[in-house]
């Protein structure tokens, strides 16, 4: 797994609610709240401003945002958005993660394997066409027709351009509107600059989602054109090291991943009472295990580092979400809004016949989902058998069985379109650390037993007379799946070959798959489609009720959010909106994660200590916004979004302007760092700093 | 800490609510629900039956129940209730915990250090006297007068008997009634029989609080009189190996510790939203740490065993309590009852002037408590610095300062009456494992930083420029407090000597104490007394509202609960009320905690496989009931209470007869085990089995 933490994608989502407070909303560029912008800030964006903004912002296909900041294809994004690339480019001899990277010339810039950048070129409303294709359909016929029409529109949009363009259907307001988005697609992306881990993630987990903050969470990439030359692009944002003043309008242009602001009360309570406590408790215990494992030796610390970072980030994020849902006021407000909306929908016979009672359907399906949830997570999702061997084995067992079926009868992750990804994963060269695997598998099998119960028939079949630890030991010691050739042979041999294997991981995978398929069938047949259909009805009703007065839920597509630079009040204490470089040195200790990188220690005397470092603003952002530029009305970069404060985590469910804050790197810190710490004169020049 | 898990005391508590369902209620013997007993079961206890029952039941002062089962002072209780004694009597050469213990003659019976047994001799209602003494008083005057009058009554009751008697004021219905309970006090208690850990805690944590179950959680003690002879006692219960049939009346006679059935909705929500998630999350992470530590070596497993058992037991218990409070139905029912009661109290001017609005007061104080809670737990309670060194240092720092004050101005735990206990703890010989201490302290300091925040001023003072791990290492490596003589010298030297010490643990304790005292003062002045006074008003109102129709909350004093042997329905699956010996052998594996003790393997062929092993009944019990006899209408032992099912854990807050079950050892298993596994012929004879 990649080190894509913080504002990278957190969850998968649905729709939108609350009457907007001033700054609420992640708006599409064709439906901006123009009167609010004008009334509140005196800002009237022109079409030219909008076009330039759209073409200056980019998306990292892996789940981040960014922007062009020079005429030669330089892209500004977060350090944590390129962490995977930096890891891939590192070797034992060259630890780029901890030492950082700076290409002195374009010749030294290194291609990031797998990084793809998309720039939105145009969008088109295809609502009428989609609605016509779906008219009168429901159930499977509906979803088949939808998939087919989407695919046709996307293909027409891409045309004969090969891999130069990418087109996606974006479904807004849960199907109230459909648009096709056309992106220019750049696959030659090279690393130009990344600071040291100690600078890019200064403060580590303790400071994650917190503020005051001192984090140079920036990096520079360069987009190359198909001839292998730096992309000549006319649309880009000038970085303005002066930044913005407190109270001044600032806008993010980015790709928020998903929000769930249209969940019903029943669905929110499932999150609060079941999903979040389950995830938090299992993660807390796993974190304890990883912490102790990491303390055993430097090598163990290295092996567990990425996993530990991900687990800790998940805990912080879910803690914030859990706290948000425990707010009685917010829940009461949501309850009243739901009640008003539901009254509107049910007080009129035409509406009743058009929308039905999706609340009731969603409530009933919640009960089913709650009953299924723990078993589903432990068995089908895999929390009850965390192990590289078992993962491979489960792919082999299920994948070989699935690929013998006709394409349209398979589980979706084994469709013809998905098989290349499945195979890439299965045949990837990954390091295997037996001790680590033994620990994870033994522990997770013991959680399987704990959560489902010793007397659960599936648990009895899976464990037999073994203990979780002895079974884990057997698999890690005796499975041959660590060998790629063995996996290839099994995959190519198909279901019969896999069935005949006596590899202990394969045998375990068969035992797991038996119950996992039962659970999956229940979910695929009786939960997901019911939930989706009802959510769709609800979204249509909502769209009829409110139209486009409120912004649609996030869909990892381009959005603008407006706000101002502003601190907040934390239990009576005023949190100021800016930190400065001086604060970084005051915060530093001799120990990670507060240990300064050597480059900063060396530059200490030359730096302007009063230069601003990080800042907060009221913009409504969410996971996926990482790397978004924060721009002013002139279209200058006055910040680089990299995080939200802890209170922003409730943003998945609702936006609370009093405490929800976006955290960004101040452009003065970018300028100071490039000039005086990293001495990147050529970049300073290119960026016109 | 002792291995006193499961039904030993879990929490500290308050009062009582819900209109009783059939089996609800832990009744005092002078206020039994006689009409229910007669109507439901046709049972009319005589005064002789009651007297004999009272004098046959006993209490283990450390937090368990038991009963006399022979005329020579044999006491039947749980294995887990004597685990501390068995540990104390063990040595490296003689591992009685894992090998078990059986005295072949009275001469071989070994005295249990510190175990005291109390038998209730008589009770007297002193309500009028207490109310007179308290008339018109409030605040400090009220609590001083109360303490003084209680102490007078207790002294009069004990009289000139020296340590032969013990008298306690028992406050029922939150002050609606006061009784004085006189106990015979036995301090020479010897271990007669304890099975192996593998038999007494078969199934370990996975089976804890679960059913079906196969746990020989029994032990036998013998009470000796002051001449050193086995106590000749005429009141005792005959064990009847036939047990009771499904649906038959069974009663527990035991000492339930505390229930909190009168908490207001606000208080319950504090438990559900703050207290239980906080405790569960911190325990989950600590458990992960301990599990990995234990996996590192056999020695580490041994060092961490008791701590891990306690942590796991706490997690299971709190998980059950948390789940109970997440029940929408139960909370709705509670809400309606509170509303009815509150209407009653506020709809009449006299009542309003008598009781005030304790709900409002409790709600306001909840807000304060919620704001204080996390800091209080981390700093004052000590979750943020878990370490033997720091514990000693905190006692030295605070204790030497406190003992220089007049007795009545000290924190209560350093009163003259408490100092012997403080000193016993401070000067106890305890093993110190540096690695273990380093792990616990480093981790808990990192939780302190996480929970309070890096920028909290107290955290900044405590950590300075150190990391949690480096500070922990410094203390464990350099503190001299591991040496008893050093601790003695500091204690006797008093506050000035302690202040002058440069021991790193003492220095840390001063830094902690500074903030801890602030928190403690806030709690002692502005939270606890307000809460207590309001709870008292509420209890008085409740008593006026319902009188003694409902049983009072548990107070670790003798109670009878009635019920029947009955299984329950678990998500549509019928759970039968009995298990048998055959099931034990079917459940066994080669791995702990499901590995059979050698004695059982050896006896396998001789045992009656159909003999019943464990059973469930509908009796309303709670922590403290461990070791209670389950008796039939004839006063025969038909079970030995040792646990509740997972659903019983909601019993702290409410009783749900459909799923709440008490778990007991069947007398047939006791008989088979003593006859055929342990060949304790002399005990079989004495017990008349």
PDB file of C-alpha atoms in Angstrom, chain B residues 497-654:
ATOM      1  CA  UNK B 497      13.484  15.053  51.236  1.00  0.00           C
ATOM      2  CA  UNK B 498      11.293  14.047  48.312  1.00  0.00           C
ATOM      3  CA  UNK B 499      11.501  17.540  46.857  1.00  0.00           C
ATOM      4  CA  UNK B 500      15.289  17.419  47.022  1.00  0.00           C
ATOM      5  CA  UNK B 501      15.514  14.074  45.255  1.00  0.00           C
ATOM      6  CA  UNK B 502      16.979  14.014  41.765  1.00  0.00           C
ATOM      7  CA  UNK B 503      15.512  10.635  40.959  1.00  0.00           C
ATOM      8  CA  UNK B 504      14.044  10.953  37.435  1.00  0.00           C
ATOM      9  CA  UNK B 505      10.806   9.199  38.435  1.00  0.00           C
ATOM     10  CA  UNK B 506      10.307  11.654  41.305  1.00  0.00           C
ATOM     11  CA  UNK B 507      10.986  14.567  38.972  1.00  0.00           C
ATOM     12  CA  UNK B 508       8.412  13.262  36.502  1.00  0.00           C
ATOM     13  CA  UNK B 509       5.934  12.703  39.330  1.00  0.00           C
ATOM     14  CA  UNK B 510       6.232  16.360  40.363  1.00  0.00           C
ATOM     15  CA  UNK B 511       5.512  17.463  36.805  1.00  0.00           C
ATOM     16  CA  UNK B 512       2.510  15.171  36.615  1.00  0.00           C
ATOM     17  CA  UNK B 513       1.275  16.100  40.083  1.00  0.00           C
ATOM     18  CA  UNK B 514       1.079  19.756  39.222  1.00  0.00           C
ATOM     19  CA  UNK B 515      -1.614  19.223  36.595  1.00  0.00           C
ATOM     20  CA  UNK B 516      -3.106  16.176  38.323  1.00  0.00           C
ATOM     21  CA  UNK B 517      -3.888  18.239  41.410  1.00  0.00           C
ATOM     22  CA  UNK B 518      -5.646  20.885  39.349  1.00  0.00           C
ATOM     23  CA  UNK B 519      -7.832  18.204  37.811  1.00  0.00           C
ATOM     24  CA  UNK B 520      -8.435  16.528  41.144  1.00  0.00           C
ATOM     25  CA  UNK B 521      -9.448  19.774  42.778  1.00  0.00           C
ATOM     26  CA  UNK B 522     -11.924  20.474  40.009  1.00  0.00           C
ATOM     27  CA  UNK B 523     -13.371  16.993  40.424  1.00  0.00           C
ATOM     28  CA  UNK B 524     -13.439  17.023  44.217  1.00  0.00           C
ATOM     29  CA  UNK B 525     -14.910  20.509  44.480  1.00  0.00           C
ATOM     30  CA  UNK B 526     -17.126  20.965  41.461  1.00  0.00           C
ATOM     31  CA  UNK B 527     -18.107  17.571  40.169  1.00  0.00           C
ATOM     32  CA  UNK B 528     -18.303  14.743  42.687  1.00  0.00           C
ATOM     33  CA  UNK B 529     -20.153  16.553  45.507  1.00  0.00           C
ATOM     34  CA  UNK B 530     -22.651  18.096  43.090  1.00  0.00           C
ATOM     35  CA  UNK B 531     -23.246  14.739  41.452  1.00  0.00           C
ATOM     36  CA  UNK B 532     -23.604  12.924  44.768  1.00  0.00           C
ATOM     37  CA  UNK B 533     -26.021  15.453  46.200  1.00  0.00           C
ATOM     38  CA  UNK B 534     -28.188  15.351  43.089  1.00  0.00           C
ATOM     39  CA  UNK B 535     -28.092  11.554  42.920  1.00  0.00           C
ATOM     40  CA  UNK B 536     -29.224  11.527  46.520  1.00  0.00           C
ATOM     41  CA  UNK B 537     -32.165  13.816  45.770  1.00  0.00           C
ATOM     42  CA  UNK B 538     -33.056  11.653  42.798  1.00  0.00           C
ATOM     43  CA  UNK B 539     -32.920   8.485  44.891  1.00  0.00           C
ATOM     44  CA  UNK B 540     -35.167  10.007  47.530  1.00  0.00           C
ATOM     45  CA  UNK B 541     -37.659  11.003  44.854  1.00  0.00           C
ATOM     46  CA  UNK B 542     -37.465   7.525  43.375  1.00  0.00           C
ATOM     47  CA  UNK B 543     -38.085   5.973  46.770  1.00  0.00           C
ATOM     48  CA  UNK B 544     -41.132   8.164  47.271  1.00  0.00           C
ATOM     49  CA  UNK B 545     -42.289   7.286  43.752  1.00  0.00           C
ATOM     50  CA  UNK B 546     -41.841   3.530  43.900  1.00  0.00           C
ATOM     51  CA  UNK B 547     -41.001   2.567  47.494  1.00  0.00           C
ATOM     52  CA  UNK B 548     -39.629  -0.965  47.884  1.00  0.00           C
ATOM     53  CA  UNK B 549     -41.604  -2.468  44.987  1.00  0.00           C
ATOM     54  CA  UNK B 550     -38.367  -2.616  43.078  1.00  0.00           C
ATOM     55  CA  UNK B 551     -35.134  -3.982  44.489  1.00  0.00           C
ATOM     56  CA  UNK B 552     -32.413  -1.531  45.516  1.00  0.00           C
ATOM     57  CA  UNK B 553     -29.239  -1.249  43.448  1.00  0.00           C
ATOM     58  CA  UNK B 554     -26.487  -3.691  44.385  1.00  0.00           C
ATOM     59  CA  UNK B 555     -24.240  -2.713  47.315  1.00  0.00           C
ATOM     60  CA  UNK B 556     -21.946  -5.765  47.783  1.00  0.00           C
ATOM     61  CA  UNK B 557     -24.300  -6.992  50.506  1.00  0.00           C
ATOM     62  CA  UNK B 558     -26.378 -10.172  50.688  1.00  0.00           C
ATOM     63  CA  UNK B 559     -29.078 -10.461  48.041  1.00  0.00           C
ATOM     64  CA  UNK B 560     -31.348 -13.135  46.712  1.00  0.00           C
ATOM     65  CA  UNK B 561     -32.302 -13.264  43.049  1.00  0.00           C
ATOM     66  CA  UNK B 562     -34.856 -15.717  41.712  1.00  0.00           C
ATOM     67  CA  UNK B 563     -35.102 -17.228  38.275  1.00  0.00           C
ATOM     68  CA  UNK B 564     -35.282 -20.480  36.385  1.00  0.00           C
ATOM     69  CA  UNK B 565     -32.931 -22.679  34.452  1.00  0.00           C
ATOM     70  CA  UNK B 566     -33.512 -21.567  30.880  1.00  0.00           C
ATOM     71  CA  UNK B 567     -31.609 -21.069  27.615  1.00  0.00           C
ATOM     72  CA  UNK B 568     -32.239 -18.158  25.292  1.00  0.00           C
ATOM     73  CA  UNK B 569     -32.711 -17.276  21.687  1.00  0.00           C
ATOM     74  CA  UNK B 570     -29.635 -15.890  19.929  1.00  0.00           C
ATOM     75  CA  UNK B 571     -30.572 -14.407  16.551  1.00  0.00           C
ATOM     76  CA  UNK B 572     -33.124 -17.121  15.987  1.00  0.00           C
ATOM     77  CA  UNK B 573     -30.927 -19.918  17.297  1.00  0.00           C
ATOM     78  CA  UNK B 574     -32.006 -21.625  20.525  1.00  0.00           C
ATOM     79  CA  UNK B 575     -29.182 -21.871  23.044  1.00  0.00           C
ATOM     80  CA  UNK B 576     -29.818 -24.856  25.323  1.00  0.00           C
ATOM     81  CA  UNK B 577     -29.402 -24.368  29.073  1.00  0.00           C
ATOM     82  CA  UNK B 578     -26.988 -27.258  29.790  1.00  0.00           C
ATOM     83  CA  UNK B 579     -23.648 -28.479  28.523  1.00  0.00           C
ATOM     84  CA  UNK B 580     -22.172 -31.872  29.386  1.00  0.00           C
ATOM     85  CA  UNK B 581     -18.770 -33.418  29.969  1.00  0.00           C
ATOM     86  CA  UNK B 582     -18.792 -34.900  26.504  1.00  0.00           C
ATOM     87  CA  UNK B 583     -18.839 -31.375  25.086  1.00  0.00           C
ATOM     88  CA  UNK B 584     -15.668 -30.541  26.978  1.00  0.00           C
ATOM     89  CA  UNK B 585     -13.754 -33.286  25.226  1.00  0.00           C
ATOM     90  CA  UNK B 586     -15.203 -32.300  21.874  1.00  0.00           C
ATOM     91  CA  UNK B 587     -14.158 -28.695  22.392  1.00  0.00           C
ATOM     92  CA  UNK B 588     -10.609 -29.528  23.455  1.00  0.00           C
ATOM     93  CA  UNK B 589      -7.638 -28.921  21.145  1.00  0.00           C
ATOM     94  CA  UNK B 590      -3.889 -29.190  21.629  1.00  0.00           C
ATOM     95  CA  UNK B 591      -3.569 -25.461  22.217  1.00  0.00           C
ATOM     96  CA  UNK B 592      -4.300 -23.137  25.120  1.00  0.00           C
ATOM     97  CA  UNK B 593      -6.859 -21.988  26.133  1.00  0.00           C
ATOM     98  CA  UNK B 594      -8.617 -25.142  24.866  1.00  0.00           C
ATOM     99  CA  UNK B 595      -5.985 -27.617  26.013  1.00  0.00           C
ATOM    100  CA  UNK B 596      -7.216 -30.075  28.640  1.00  0.00           C
ATOM    101  CA  UNK B 597      -5.334 -30.513  31.906  1.00  0.00           C
ATOM    102  CA  UNK B 598      -3.542 -33.861  32.103  1.00  0.00           C
ATOM    103  CA  UNK B 599      -5.802 -34.992  34.948  1.00  0.00           C
ATOM    104  CA  UNK B 600      -8.855 -34.772  32.699  1.00  0.00           C
ATOM    105  CA  UNK B 601      -7.161 -36.562  29.832  1.00  0.00           C
ATOM    106  CA  UNK B 602      -6.208 -39.353  32.241  1.00  0.00           C
ATOM    107  CA  UNK B 603      -9.743 -39.595  33.655  1.00  0.00           C
ATOM    108  CA  UNK B 604     -11.501 -39.412  30.297  1.00  0.00           C
ATOM    109  CA  UNK B 605     -12.605 -43.079  30.174  1.00  0.00           C
ATOM    110  CA  UNK B 606     -13.905 -43.146  33.729  1.00  0.00           C
ATOM    111  CA  UNK B 607     -16.101 -40.066  33.445  1.00  0.00           C
ATOM    112  CA  UNK B 608     -19.830 -40.020  32.878  1.00  0.00           C
ATOM    113  CA  UNK B 609     -19.851 -38.118  29.588  1.00  0.00           C
ATOM    114  CA  UNK B 610     -23.502 -37.271  29.913  1.00  0.00           C
ATOM    115  CA  UNK B 611     -23.023 -35.573  33.267  1.00  0.00           C
ATOM    116  CA  UNK B 612     -23.971 -31.909  33.023  1.00  0.00           C
ATOM    117  CA  UNK B 613     -21.127 -29.430  33.114  1.00  0.00           C
ATOM    118  CA  UNK B 614     -22.287 -25.787  33.001  1.00  0.00           C
ATOM    119  CA  UNK B 615     -25.757 -24.260  32.845  1.00  0.00           C
ATOM    120  CA  UNK B 616     -27.557 -20.955  32.449  1.00  0.00           C
ATOM    121  CA  UNK B 617     -30.452 -19.486  34.398  1.00  0.00           C
ATOM    122  CA  UNK B 618     -32.426 -16.248  34.327  1.00  0.00           C
ATOM    123  CA  UNK B 619     -31.176 -14.941  37.688  1.00  0.00           C
ATOM    124  CA  UNK B 620     -30.307 -11.263  37.883  1.00  0.00           C
ATOM    125  CA  UNK B 621     -26.667 -11.144  38.993  1.00  0.00           C
ATOM    126  CA  UNK B 622     -23.688  -8.867  38.542  1.00  0.00           C
ATOM    127  CA  UNK B 623     -19.976  -8.591  39.414  1.00  0.00           C
ATOM    128  CA  UNK B 624     -19.508  -9.663  43.054  1.00  0.00           C
ATOM    129  CA  UNK B 625     -21.877 -12.622  42.606  1.00  0.00           C
ATOM    130  CA  UNK B 626     -18.938 -14.843  41.619  1.00  0.00           C
ATOM    131  CA  UNK B 627     -18.986 -17.915  43.826  1.00  0.00           C
ATOM    132  CA  UNK B 628     -22.656 -17.529  44.791  1.00  0.00           C
ATOM    133  CA  UNK B 629     -24.509 -20.775  45.392  1.00  0.00           C
ATOM    134  CA  UNK B 630     -27.468 -21.415  43.119  1.00  0.00           C
ATOM    135  CA  UNK B 631     -30.006 -23.070  45.414  1.00  0.00           C
ATOM    136  CA  UNK B 632     -33.397 -24.682  44.983  1.00  0.00           C
ATOM    137  CA  UNK B 633     -36.438 -24.277  47.242  1.00  0.00           C
ATOM    138  CA  UNK B 634     -35.090 -27.017  49.536  1.00  0.00           C
ATOM    139  CA  UNK B 635     -31.923 -25.049  50.104  1.00  0.00           C
ATOM    140  CA  UNK B 636     -29.709 -27.437  48.155  1.00  0.00           C
ATOM    141  CA  UNK B 637     -26.846 -26.231  45.964  1.00  0.00           C
ATOM    142  CA  UNK B 638     -27.834 -26.880  42.347  1.00  0.00           C
ATOM    143  CA  UNK B 639     -25.174 -24.688  40.803  1.00  0.00           C
ATOM    144  CA  UNK B 640     -22.149 -22.495  41.433  1.00  0.00           C
ATOM    145  CA  UNK B 641     -22.413 -19.078  39.795  1.00  0.00           C
ATOM    146  CA  UNK B 642     -19.207 -17.984  38.038  1.00  0.00           C
ATOM    147  CA  UNK B 643     -20.105 -15.779  35.099  1.00  0.00           C
ATOM    148  CA  UNK B 644     -22.836 -14.187  33.033  1.00  0.00           C
ATOM    149  CA  UNK B 645     -23.328 -14.433  29.290  1.00  0.00           C
ATOM    150  CA  UNK B 646     -22.218 -11.506  27.138  1.00  0.00           C
ATOM    151  CA  UNK B 647     -25.723 -10.050  27.170  1.00  0.00           C
ATOM    152  CA  UNK B 648     -25.713 -10.019  30.969  1.00  0.00           C
ATOM    153  CA  UNK B 649     -23.188  -7.198  30.917  1.00  0.00           C
ATOM    154  CA  UNK B 650     -25.927  -4.714  30.217  1.00  0.00           C
ATOM    155  CA  UNK B 651     -27.103  -5.735  33.700  1.00  0.00           C
ATOM    156  CA  UNK B 652     -25.122  -2.874  35.123  1.00  0.00           C
ATOM    157  CA  UNK B 653     -27.686  -0.540  33.566  1.00  0.00           C
ATOM    158  CA  UNK B 654     -30.833  -2.646  33.091  1.00  0.00           C
TER     159      UNK B 654
END
